[in-house]
Amino acid sequence: MALSTMTAVTKSSLRPRLLNGQTGDPALLVALRWQGRAVLIDLGRIDRTPGGILLPIEAVFVSHAHMDHFMGFDQLLRLFLAREGTLRLFGPVGIADCVQGKLAGYTWNLTDEYVFTLEVIEIDATEMHAWRFAECRRFARERLASTPFTGVCHQDAVLTVEAAPLDHRIVSMGYAVTERSHLNVRPEALAAAGLRPGPWLNALKAAVRSGAAADTPIVIAPGDTRPLGALRDELLLVTPGQKIAYVVDVLFSPANAARIVRLARGADVFFCESPFLDADLEQASKRYHLTARQAGALARAARVGRLQVFHFSPRYEGRYGELVAEAQAEFAGREVRYGDLDGRDAALP
Ligand SMILES: [Zn+2]
Ligand SMILES: [Zn+2]
């Protein structure tokens, strides 16, 4: 389950899915196709999602601990209790207290033999603070070393996850998951070289992803070892990886807008909250949320490929299509300055 574990990669691509659709609690599952791995962004209720879909989750990235974003914690914990390995949970400062509080709500006298461990990482301005909660020690909280934070909160051989703290009267963390690169084998090149596919291709890809030197030997078969560089250039097609951005529960302020645009820039898919229609702008601002129009403007400014709005307020039940239409119209619309959106916000700093 370790994120750093390199698994067989034949064609890597991210498959995002809102577990509760556009209207239910936020929980975005990002599965890595072919790899049996997944990460989850936000942890709203997930009790209607089959366990088999949740078990590949290796890491959870929580925006903030308002109930609709965090009440699925118990469900996920219960699913993972009897498993081996470590589940990592990232979030803003304070999330470790929230986890500790939840764990304190149960009795753990019969779990000494279990090996499951929860690691909680708080993303602060320039550092990440980490704690371990081991099931065999009844989830007692243990401090781990802090690490520097400069925008990337997680990185492994396949994924990079960026985090951006946004203003929701508390911090609501925005995230962007990027596949570091697509490595595809060119079958015709393989055939032309007279080579047979095998596990050595995964070793080659793993070595390329890890940035190993061009003269690193790759064992193709007993007695047949060739340098990484030559095999990479001859056999692999390297293309930029996919990017998925996620922003939820934020005020439309110049500072937030700048951070969101930076985080989501060039994303293939941008999941953005749009709880309110622009007609209810005042309500949205008062509650530190976006309108659909604002979501559309942010998506356009970030030049994303596709905008997927969600987290609709139930007040629009029966009219959810209007939220989508408003966001998409703005996304596709003319170039506007941020200040044009509501006539009050200043242009970006
Ligand atoms: Zn909230
Ligand atoms: Zn919310």
mmCIF file of C-alpha atoms and ligand atoms in Angstrom:
data_model
loop_
_atom_site.group_PDB
_atom_site.id
_atom_site.type_symbol
_atom_site.label_atom_id
_atom_site.label_comp_id
_atom_site.label_asym_id
_atom_site.label_seq_id
_atom_site.Cartn_x
_atom_site.Cartn_y
_atom_site.Cartn_z
ATOM 1 C CA MET A 1 0.000 0.000 0.000
ATOM 2 C CA ALA A 2 2.984 2.302 0.255
ATOM 3 C CA LEU A 3 2.679 5.115 -2.246
ATOM 4 C CA SER A 4 6.272 4.652 -3.248
ATOM 5 C CA THR A 5 5.708 1.063 -4.319
ATOM 6 C CA MET A 6 6.221 0.831 -8.045
ATOM 7 C CA THR A 7 3.699 -1.423 -9.655
ATOM 8 C CA ALA A 8 3.321 -2.662 -13.176
ATOM 9 C CA VAL A 9 2.606 0.318 -15.386
ATOM 10 C CA THR A 10 1.501 -0.377 -18.880
ATOM 11 C CA LYS A 11 -0.477 2.772 -19.498
ATOM 12 C CA SER A 12 -1.061 5.116 -16.622
ATOM 13 C CA SER A 13 -3.933 7.514 -16.533
ATOM 14 C CA LEU A 14 -6.051 9.153 -13.886
ATOM 15 C CA ARG A 15 -9.730 8.344 -13.662
ATOM 16 C CA PRO A 16 -11.592 10.811 -11.420
ATOM 17 C CA ARG A 17 -15.069 10.145 -10.089
ATOM 18 C CA LEU A 18 -17.284 12.079 -7.658
ATOM 19 C CA LEU A 19 -18.532 9.305 -5.377
ATOM 20 C CA ASN A 20 -21.692 11.209 -4.479
ATOM 21 C CA GLY A 21 -22.250 12.989 -7.772
ATOM 22 C CA GLN A 22 -22.618 16.738 -8.067
ATOM 23 C CA THR A 23 -25.130 17.137 -5.272
ATOM 24 C CA GLY A 24 -23.921 14.847 -2.487
ATOM 25 C CA ASP A 25 -21.050 15.244 -0.033
ATOM 26 C CA PRO A 26 -17.690 15.992 -1.659
ATOM 27 C CA ALA A 27 -15.515 12.894 -2.170
ATOM 28 C CA LEU A 28 -13.481 12.668 -5.368
ATOM 29 C CA LEU A 29 -11.903 9.305 -6.038
ATOM 30 C CA VAL A 30 -8.937 9.496 -8.405
ATOM 31 C CA ALA A 31 -8.112 5.970 -9.553
ATOM 32 C CA LEU A 32 -4.915 5.122 -11.387
ATOM 33 C CA ARG A 33 -6.065 2.977 -14.231
ATOM 34 C CA TRP A 34 -4.291 -0.387 -14.541
ATOM 35 C CA GLN A 35 -2.513 -0.005 -11.234
ATOM 36 C CA GLY A 36 -5.133 -0.849 -8.599
ATOM 37 C CA ARG A 37 -4.248 2.347 -6.777
ATOM 38 C CA ALA A 38 -6.296 5.387 -5.897
ATOM 39 C CA VAL A 39 -6.301 8.575 -3.890
ATOM 40 C CA LEU A 40 -9.345 10.259 -2.412
ATOM 41 C CA ILE A 41 -9.859 13.999 -2.233
ATOM 42 C CA ASP A 42 -12.240 14.934 0.570
ATOM 43 C CA LEU A 43 -14.012 12.539 2.808
ATOM 44 C CA GLY A 44 -17.711 13.332 2.896
ATOM 45 C CA ARG A 45 -20.083 10.433 3.507
ATOM 46 C CA ILE A 46 -18.986 7.354 1.573
ATOM 47 C CA ASP A 47 -21.266 4.716 3.101
ATOM 48 C CA ARG A 48 -23.034 4.098 -0.198
ATOM 49 C CA THR A 49 -19.785 3.303 -2.018
ATOM 50 C CA PRO A 50 -18.871 -0.413 -2.136
ATOM 51 C CA GLY A 51 -15.747 -1.301 -0.131
ATOM 52 C CA GLY A 52 -14.055 -2.750 -3.200
ATOM 53 C CA ILE A 53 -13.968 0.712 -4.757
ATOM 54 C CA LEU A 54 -12.466 2.275 -1.631
ATOM 55 C CA LEU A 55 -9.842 -0.350 -0.776
ATOM 56 C CA PRO A 56 -7.268 0.804 -3.392
ATOM 57 C CA ILE A 57 -7.088 4.205 -1.643
ATOM 58 C CA GLU A 58 -3.552 4.928 -0.428
ATOM 59 C CA ALA A 59 -3.884 8.541 0.567
ATOM 60 C CA VAL A 60 -6.678 10.953 1.423
ATOM 61 C CA PHE A 61 -6.447 14.706 0.885
ATOM 62 C CA VAL A 62 -8.964 16.577 3.027
ATOM 63 C CA SER A 63 -9.866 20.193 2.235
ATOM 64 C CA HIS A 64 -11.153 21.030 5.726
ATOM 65 C CA ALA A 65 -12.995 19.352 8.551
ATOM 66 C CA HIS A 66 -16.497 20.725 8.059
ATOM 67 C CA MET A 67 -18.779 17.760 8.480
ATOM 68 C CA ASP A 68 -19.772 17.303 4.848
ATOM 69 C CA HIS A 69 -16.076 16.937 3.938
ATOM 70 C CA PHE A 70 -14.937 14.683 6.759
ATOM 71 C CA MET A 71 -17.759 12.535 8.086
ATOM 72 C CA GLY A 72 -16.663 9.604 5.904
ATOM 73 C CA PHE A 73 -13.566 9.145 8.065
ATOM 74 C CA ASP A 74 -15.173 6.523 10.307
ATOM 75 C CA GLN A 75 -16.361 4.506 7.338
ATOM 76 C CA LEU A 76 -12.928 4.489 5.726
ATOM 77 C CA LEU A 77 -11.207 3.644 9.003
ATOM 78 C CA ARG A 78 -13.507 0.706 9.594
ATOM 79 C CA LEU A 79 -12.759 -0.619 6.143
ATOM 80 C CA PHE A 80 -8.984 -0.377 6.685
ATOM 81 C CA LEU A 81 -8.760 -1.640 10.289
ATOM 82 C CA ALA A 82 -7.898 -5.230 9.416
ATOM 83 C CA ARG A 83 -5.541 -4.332 6.604
ATOM 84 C CA GLU A 84 -1.795 -4.134 6.480
ATOM 85 C CA GLY A 85 0.067 -0.997 5.608
ATOM 86 C CA THR A 86 -0.327 2.702 6.047
ATOM 87 C CA LEU A 87 -3.082 5.062 5.016
ATOM 88 C CA ARG A 88 -1.909 8.649 4.736
ATOM 89 C CA LEU A 89 -4.280 11.515 5.398
ATOM 90 C CA PHE A 90 -3.351 15.083 4.449
ATOM 91 C CA GLY A 91 -5.155 18.237 5.476
ATOM 92 C CA PRO A 92 -4.839 21.742 6.880
ATOM 93 C CA VAL A 93 -3.439 22.506 10.318
ATOM 94 C CA GLY A 94 -5.787 21.083 12.928
ATOM 95 C CA ILE A 95 -6.683 17.927 11.010
ATOM 96 C CA ALA A 96 -4.585 15.742 13.360
ATOM 97 C CA ASP A 97 -6.658 16.993 16.317
ATOM 98 C CA CYS A 98 -9.819 16.140 14.392
ATOM 99 C CA VAL A 99 -8.508 12.631 13.667
ATOM 100 C CA GLN A 100 -7.437 12.167 17.259
ATOM 101 C CA GLY A 101 -10.872 13.265 18.438
ATOM 102 C CA LYS A 102 -12.585 10.765 16.173
ATOM 103 C CA LEU A 103 -10.282 7.922 17.262
ATOM 104 C CA ALA A 104 -10.933 8.803 20.905
ATOM 105 C CA GLY A 105 -14.618 8.132 20.311
ATOM 106 C CA TYR A 106 -14.108 4.360 20.125
ATOM 107 C CA THR A 107 -12.619 1.613 22.324
ATOM 108 C CA TRP A 108 -9.476 -0.119 21.048
ATOM 109 C CA ASN A 109 -8.769 -2.915 23.544
ATOM 110 C CA LEU A 110 -8.737 -5.804 21.048
ATOM 111 C CA THR A 111 -6.572 -4.438 18.249
ATOM 112 C CA ASP A 112 -3.052 -5.049 19.593
ATOM 113 C CA GLU A 113 -2.380 -7.674 16.917
ATOM 114 C CA TYR A 114 -3.398 -5.443 14.026
ATOM 115 C CA VAL A 115 -0.759 -3.746 11.909
ATOM 116 C CA PHE A 116 -2.720 -0.950 10.259
ATOM 117 C CA THR A 117 -1.271 2.531 10.692
ATOM 118 C CA LEU A 118 -2.702 5.929 9.974
ATOM 119 C CA GLU A 119 -0.334 8.764 9.184
ATOM 120 C CA VAL A 120 -1.704 12.279 9.375
ATOM 121 C CA ILE A 121 0.099 15.136 7.667
ATOM 122 C CA GLU A 122 -0.840 18.747 8.358
ATOM 123 C CA ILE A 123 0.061 21.204 5.612
ATOM 124 C CA ASP A 124 1.233 24.469 7.153
ATOM 125 C CA ALA A 125 2.625 27.580 5.409
ATOM 126 C CA THR A 126 6.178 26.321 4.951
ATOM 127 C CA GLU A 127 6.231 22.954 6.720
ATOM 128 C CA MET A 128 4.274 19.739 6.915
ATOM 129 C CA HIS A 129 3.789 18.301 10.402
ATOM 130 C CA ALA A 130 3.196 14.575 10.686
ATOM 131 C CA TRP A 131 1.841 12.143 13.257
ATOM 132 C CA ARG A 132 1.464 8.389 13.347
ATOM 133 C CA PHE A 133 -1.557 6.639 14.845
ATOM 134 C CA ALA A 134 -0.751 2.897 15.025
ATOM 135 C CA GLU A 135 -3.623 0.494 15.624
ATOM 136 C CA CYS A 136 -1.367 -1.878 17.600
ATOM 137 C CA ARG A 137 -0.757 0.975 20.046
ATOM 138 C CA ARG A 138 -4.448 1.748 20.266
ATOM 139 C CA PHE A 139 -4.020 4.692 17.928
ATOM 140 C CA ALA A 140 -1.894 6.657 20.369
ATOM 141 C CA ARG A 141 -0.613 9.829 18.701
ATOM 142 C CA GLU A 142 3.130 9.834 17.933
ATOM 143 C CA ARG A 143 5.014 12.750 16.447
ATOM 144 C CA LEU A 144 6.983 12.201 13.246
ATOM 145 C CA ALA A 145 9.552 14.496 11.694
ATOM 146 C CA SER A 146 8.316 17.625 9.913
ATOM 147 C CA THR A 147 9.236 18.215 6.285
ATOM 148 C CA PRO A 148 9.435 21.432 4.255
ATOM 149 C CA PHE A 149 6.390 22.488 2.209
ATOM 150 C CA THR A 150 6.770 24.535 -0.956
ATOM 151 C CA GLY A 151 3.528 23.712 -2.750
ATOM 152 C CA VAL A 152 3.892 19.964 -3.297
ATOM 153 C CA CYS A 153 2.496 17.903 -0.426
ATOM 154 C CA HIS A 154 3.040 14.456 -1.906
ATOM 155 C CA GLN A 155 5.168 12.957 -4.629
ATOM 156 C CA ASP A 156 5.903 9.391 -5.674
ATOM 157 C CA ALA A 157 7.050 7.673 -8.851
ATOM 158 C CA VAL A 158 3.723 8.253 -10.568
ATOM 159 C CA LEU A 159 1.905 11.170 -8.915
ATOM 160 C CA THR A 160 2.566 14.674 -7.731
ATOM 161 C CA VAL A 161 -0.019 16.309 -5.470
ATOM 162 C CA GLU A 162 0.050 20.072 -4.951
ATOM 163 C CA ALA A 163 -1.836 21.845 -2.189
ATOM 164 C CA ALA A 164 -2.941 25.460 -1.902
ATOM 165 C CA PRO A 165 -4.446 26.920 1.290
ATOM 166 C CA LEU A 166 -7.585 28.912 0.459
ATOM 167 C CA ASP A 167 -9.802 31.182 2.542
ATOM 168 C CA HIS A 168 -13.116 29.732 3.789
ATOM 169 C CA ARG A 169 -12.941 31.676 7.075
ATOM 170 C CA ILE A 170 -10.764 28.728 7.966
ATOM 171 C CA VAL A 171 -8.268 27.157 5.600
ATOM 172 C CA SER A 172 -9.880 25.032 2.910
ATOM 173 C CA MET A 173 -7.098 23.257 1.058
ATOM 174 C CA GLY A 174 -7.263 23.049 -2.724
ATOM 175 C CA TYR A 175 -5.429 20.171 -4.413
ATOM 176 C CA ALA A 176 -4.076 19.274 -7.845
ATOM 177 C CA VAL A 177 -3.123 15.709 -8.717
ATOM 178 C CA THR A 178 -0.738 15.357 -11.641
ATOM 179 C CA GLU A 179 0.458 12.203 -13.264
ATOM 180 C CA ARG A 180 4.163 12.853 -13.645
ATOM 181 C CA SER A 181 4.357 11.464 -17.167
ATOM 182 C CA HIS A 182 2.742 8.903 -19.396
ATOM 183 C CA LEU A 183 5.191 6.189 -20.403
ATOM 184 C CA ASN A 184 3.846 4.095 -23.234
ATOM 185 C CA VAL A 185 5.700 1.278 -24.945
ATOM 186 C CA ARG A 186 5.690 1.531 -28.743
ATOM 187 C CA PRO A 187 4.806 -2.046 -29.752
ATOM 188 C CA GLU A 188 6.128 -1.596 -33.298
ATOM 189 C CA ALA A 189 9.506 -0.454 -31.924
ATOM 190 C CA LEU A 190 9.542 -3.443 -29.600
ATOM 191 C CA ALA A 191 8.864 -5.814 -32.495
ATOM 192 C CA ALA A 192 11.403 -4.072 -34.743
ATOM 193 C CA ALA A 193 14.058 -4.517 -32.061
ATOM 194 C CA GLY A 194 13.200 -8.216 -31.821
ATOM 195 C CA LEU A 195 12.336 -7.914 -28.127
ATOM 196 C CA ARG A 196 9.553 -9.651 -26.255
ATOM 197 C CA PRO A 197 7.410 -7.848 -23.707
ATOM 198 C CA GLY A 198 7.950 -8.908 -20.108
ATOM 199 C CA PRO A 199 8.439 -7.665 -16.570
ATOM 200 C CA TRP A 200 11.652 -5.960 -17.689
ATOM 201 C CA LEU A 201 9.484 -3.281 -19.336
ATOM 202 C CA ASN A 202 8.121 -2.328 -15.919
ATOM 203 C CA ALA A 203 11.647 -2.238 -14.559
ATOM 204 C CA LEU A 204 12.614 0.040 -17.440
ATOM 205 C CA LYS A 205 9.675 2.378 -16.784
ATOM 206 C CA ALA A 206 10.335 2.423 -13.062
ATOM 207 C CA ALA A 207 13.957 3.337 -13.708
ATOM 208 C CA VAL A 208 12.958 6.098 -16.154
ATOM 209 C CA ARG A 209 10.421 7.521 -13.693
ATOM 210 C CA SER A 210 12.945 7.506 -10.884
ATOM 211 C CA GLY A 211 15.307 9.604 -13.021
ATOM 212 C CA ALA A 212 18.021 6.907 -13.149
ATOM 213 C CA ALA A 213 21.102 7.639 -15.279
ATOM 214 C CA ALA A 214 21.139 6.741 -18.985
ATOM 215 C CA ASP A 215 23.810 4.092 -18.471
ATOM 216 C CA THR A 216 21.766 2.236 -15.806
ATOM 217 C CA PRO A 217 21.742 -1.444 -16.852
ATOM 218 C CA ILE A 218 18.339 -2.990 -17.565
ATOM 219 C CA VAL A 219 18.216 -6.782 -17.572
ATOM 220 C CA ILE A 220 15.994 -7.922 -20.441
ATOM 221 C CA ALA A 221 16.826 -11.616 -20.130
ATOM 222 C CA PRO A 222 19.654 -13.629 -18.625
ATOM 223 C CA GLY A 223 22.747 -12.528 -20.506
ATOM 224 C CA ASP A 224 20.971 -9.622 -22.225
ATOM 225 C CA THR A 225 21.531 -6.338 -20.401
ATOM 226 C CA ARG A 226 21.232 -2.963 -22.130
ATOM 227 C CA PRO A 227 21.557 0.654 -21.009
ATOM 228 C CA LEU A 228 18.402 2.501 -19.917
ATOM 229 C CA GLY A 229 19.004 5.476 -22.210
ATOM 230 C CA ALA A 230 19.058 3.475 -25.441
ATOM 231 C CA LEU A 231 15.970 1.441 -24.488
ATOM 232 C CA ARG A 232 14.059 4.559 -23.417
ATOM 233 C CA ASP A 233 14.784 6.427 -26.641
ATOM 234 C CA GLU A 234 14.014 3.436 -28.824
ATOM 235 C CA LEU A 235 10.957 1.961 -27.121
ATOM 236 C CA LEU A 236 9.137 4.480 -24.957
ATOM 237 C CA LEU A 237 6.837 7.322 -25.808
ATOM 238 C CA VAL A 238 6.950 9.898 -23.038
ATOM 239 C CA THR A 239 4.017 12.338 -22.935
ATOM 240 C CA PRO A 240 2.970 14.836 -20.267
ATOM 241 C CA GLY A 241 0.696 13.339 -17.618
ATOM 242 C CA GLN A 242 -2.885 14.301 -16.834
ATOM 243 C CA LYS A 243 -3.739 16.917 -14.219
ATOM 244 C CA ILE A 244 -6.857 17.062 -12.059
ATOM 245 C CA ALA A 245 -7.536 20.093 -9.879
ATOM 246 C CA TYR A 246 -9.984 20.278 -6.990
ATOM 247 C CA VAL A 247 -11.305 23.372 -5.223
ATOM 248 C CA VAL A 248 -14.183 23.474 -2.798
ATOM 249 C CA ASP A 249 -15.625 25.797 -0.140
ATOM 250 C CA VAL A 250 -13.829 29.045 -0.859
ATOM 251 C CA LEU A 251 -14.591 32.739 -0.872
ATOM 252 C CA PHE A 252 -14.224 34.553 -4.169
ATOM 253 C CA SER A 253 -11.520 36.993 -3.141
ATOM 254 C CA PRO A 254 -8.607 38.304 -5.206
ATOM 255 C CA ALA A 255 -6.106 36.323 -3.120
ATOM 256 C CA ASN A 256 -8.113 33.096 -3.404
ATOM 257 C CA ALA A 257 -8.672 33.605 -7.136
ATOM 258 C CA ALA A 258 -4.949 34.048 -7.746
ATOM 259 C CA ARG A 259 -4.114 30.897 -5.820
ATOM 260 C CA ILE A 260 -6.858 28.862 -7.492
ATOM 261 C CA VAL A 261 -5.808 29.919 -10.980
ATOM 262 C CA ARG A 262 -2.205 29.021 -10.175
ATOM 263 C CA LEU A 263 -3.204 25.627 -8.736
ATOM 264 C CA ALA A 264 -5.599 24.668 -11.544
ATOM 265 C CA ARG A 265 -3.591 26.095 -14.447
ATOM 266 C CA GLY A 266 -3.767 23.797 -17.469
ATOM 267 C CA ALA A 267 -5.678 21.061 -15.645
ATOM 268 C CA ASP A 268 -7.361 18.481 -17.859
ATOM 269 C CA VAL A 269 -10.321 18.453 -15.489
ATOM 270 C CA PHE A 270 -11.091 21.071 -12.864
ATOM 271 C CA PHE A 271 -13.514 20.011 -10.143
ATOM 272 C CA CYS A 272 -14.820 23.245 -8.660
ATOM 273 C CA GLU A 273 -17.589 23.896 -6.219
ATOM 274 C CA SER A 274 -20.507 26.027 -7.384
ATOM 275 C CA PRO A 275 -23.071 25.942 -4.596
ATOM 276 C CA PHE A 276 -24.835 29.191 -5.569
ATOM 277 C CA LEU A 277 -26.193 30.948 -8.621
ATOM 278 C CA ASP A 278 -24.781 34.363 -9.315
ATOM 279 C CA ALA A 279 -28.201 35.823 -8.465
ATOM 280 C CA ASP A 280 -27.442 34.781 -4.875
ATOM 281 C CA LEU A 281 -23.951 36.252 -4.861
ATOM 282 C CA GLU A 282 -24.467 37.928 -1.524
ATOM 283 C CA GLN A 283 -25.364 34.640 0.153
ATOM 284 C CA ALA A 284 -22.356 32.959 -1.459
ATOM 285 C CA SER A 285 -19.934 35.623 -0.220
ATOM 286 C CA LYS A 286 -21.451 35.625 3.255
ATOM 287 C CA ARG A 287 -20.914 31.873 3.489
ATOM 288 C CA TYR A 288 -17.446 31.984 1.950
ATOM 289 C CA HIS A 289 -18.510 30.006 -1.117
ATOM 290 C CA LEU A 290 -18.309 30.484 -4.883
ATOM 291 C CA THR A 291 -21.100 31.040 -7.347
ATOM 292 C CA ALA A 292 -21.340 28.998 -10.545
ATOM 293 C CA ARG A 293 -20.323 32.033 -12.566
ATOM 294 C CA GLN A 294 -17.245 32.549 -10.440
ATOM 295 C CA ALA A 295 -16.318 28.874 -10.869
ATOM 296 C CA GLY A 296 -16.616 29.331 -14.638
ATOM 297 C CA ALA A 297 -14.427 32.441 -14.597
ATOM 298 C CA LEU A 298 -11.745 30.712 -12.529
ATOM 299 C CA ALA A 299 -11.755 27.720 -14.879
ATOM 300 C CA ARG A 300 -11.390 29.986 -17.896
ATOM 301 C CA ALA A 301 -8.605 32.017 -16.310
ATOM 302 C CA ALA A 302 -6.775 28.776 -15.465
ATOM 303 C CA ARG A 303 -7.264 27.559 -19.065
ATOM 304 C CA VAL A 304 -8.450 24.150 -17.944
ATOM 305 C CA GLY A 305 -9.610 21.544 -20.436
ATOM 306 C CA ARG A 306 -12.905 20.729 -18.762
ATOM 307 C CA LEU A 307 -14.830 22.231 -15.859
ATOM 308 C CA GLN A 308 -16.825 19.915 -13.609
ATOM 309 C CA VAL A 309 -18.916 21.840 -11.086
ATOM 310 C CA PHE A 310 -20.357 20.217 -7.963
ATOM 311 C CA HIS A 311 -21.310 20.733 -4.291
ATOM 312 C CA PHE A 312 -24.636 22.339 -5.202
ATOM 313 C CA SER A 313 -26.761 23.909 -2.495
ATOM 314 C CA PRO A 314 -29.967 21.911 -1.952
ATOM 315 C CA ARG A 315 -31.889 25.196 -2.226
ATOM 316 C CA TYR A 316 -31.701 24.713 -6.019
ATOM 317 C CA GLU A 317 -33.176 21.219 -6.018
ATOM 318 C CA GLY A 318 -34.957 20.766 -9.327
ATOM 319 C CA ARG A 319 -32.868 23.595 -10.821
ATOM 320 C CA TYR A 320 -29.363 22.118 -10.644
ATOM 321 C CA GLY A 321 -29.080 22.419 -14.413
ATOM 322 C CA GLU A 322 -29.021 26.200 -13.994
ATOM 323 C CA LEU A 323 -25.856 25.980 -11.917
ATOM 324 C CA VAL A 324 -24.158 23.891 -14.577
ATOM 325 C CA ALA A 325 -25.374 26.154 -17.390
ATOM 326 C CA GLU A 326 -24.215 29.316 -15.643
ATOM 327 C CA ALA A 327 -20.768 27.897 -14.905
ATOM 328 C CA GLN A 328 -20.276 26.529 -18.426
ATOM 329 C CA ALA A 329 -21.469 29.749 -20.060
ATOM 330 C CA GLU A 330 -18.938 31.758 -18.092
ATOM 331 C CA PHE A 331 -16.236 29.160 -18.727
ATOM 332 C CA ALA A 332 -16.817 29.419 -22.479
ATOM 333 C CA GLY A 333 -17.481 33.149 -22.466
ATOM 334 C CA ARG A 334 -15.595 36.291 -23.223
ATOM 335 C CA GLU A 335 -12.403 37.259 -21.461
ATOM 336 C CA VAL A 336 -13.350 39.213 -18.361
ATOM 337 C CA ARG A 337 -11.280 40.694 -15.605
ATOM 338 C CA TYR A 338 -11.967 39.308 -12.152
ATOM 339 C CA GLY A 339 -13.265 42.713 -11.158
ATOM 340 C CA ASP A 340 -16.013 42.417 -13.753
ATOM 341 C CA LEU A 341 -17.549 39.407 -12.089
ATOM 342 C CA ASP A 342 -19.461 41.078 -9.339
ATOM 343 C CA GLY A 343 -18.470 44.686 -9.745
ATOM 344 C CA ARG A 344 -16.938 44.725 -6.261
ATOM 345 C CA ASP A 345 -13.835 42.570 -6.174
ATOM 346 C CA ALA A 346 -10.669 44.282 -7.240
ATOM 347 C CA ALA A 347 -8.530 42.857 -10.029
ATOM 348 C CA LEU A 348 -6.053 40.166 -9.062
ATOM 349 C CA PRO A 349 -2.971 41.359 -7.221
HETATM 350 ZN ZN ZN B 1 -16.924 24.220 4.519
HETATM 351 ZN ZN ZN B 2 -18.830 22.061 1.994
#
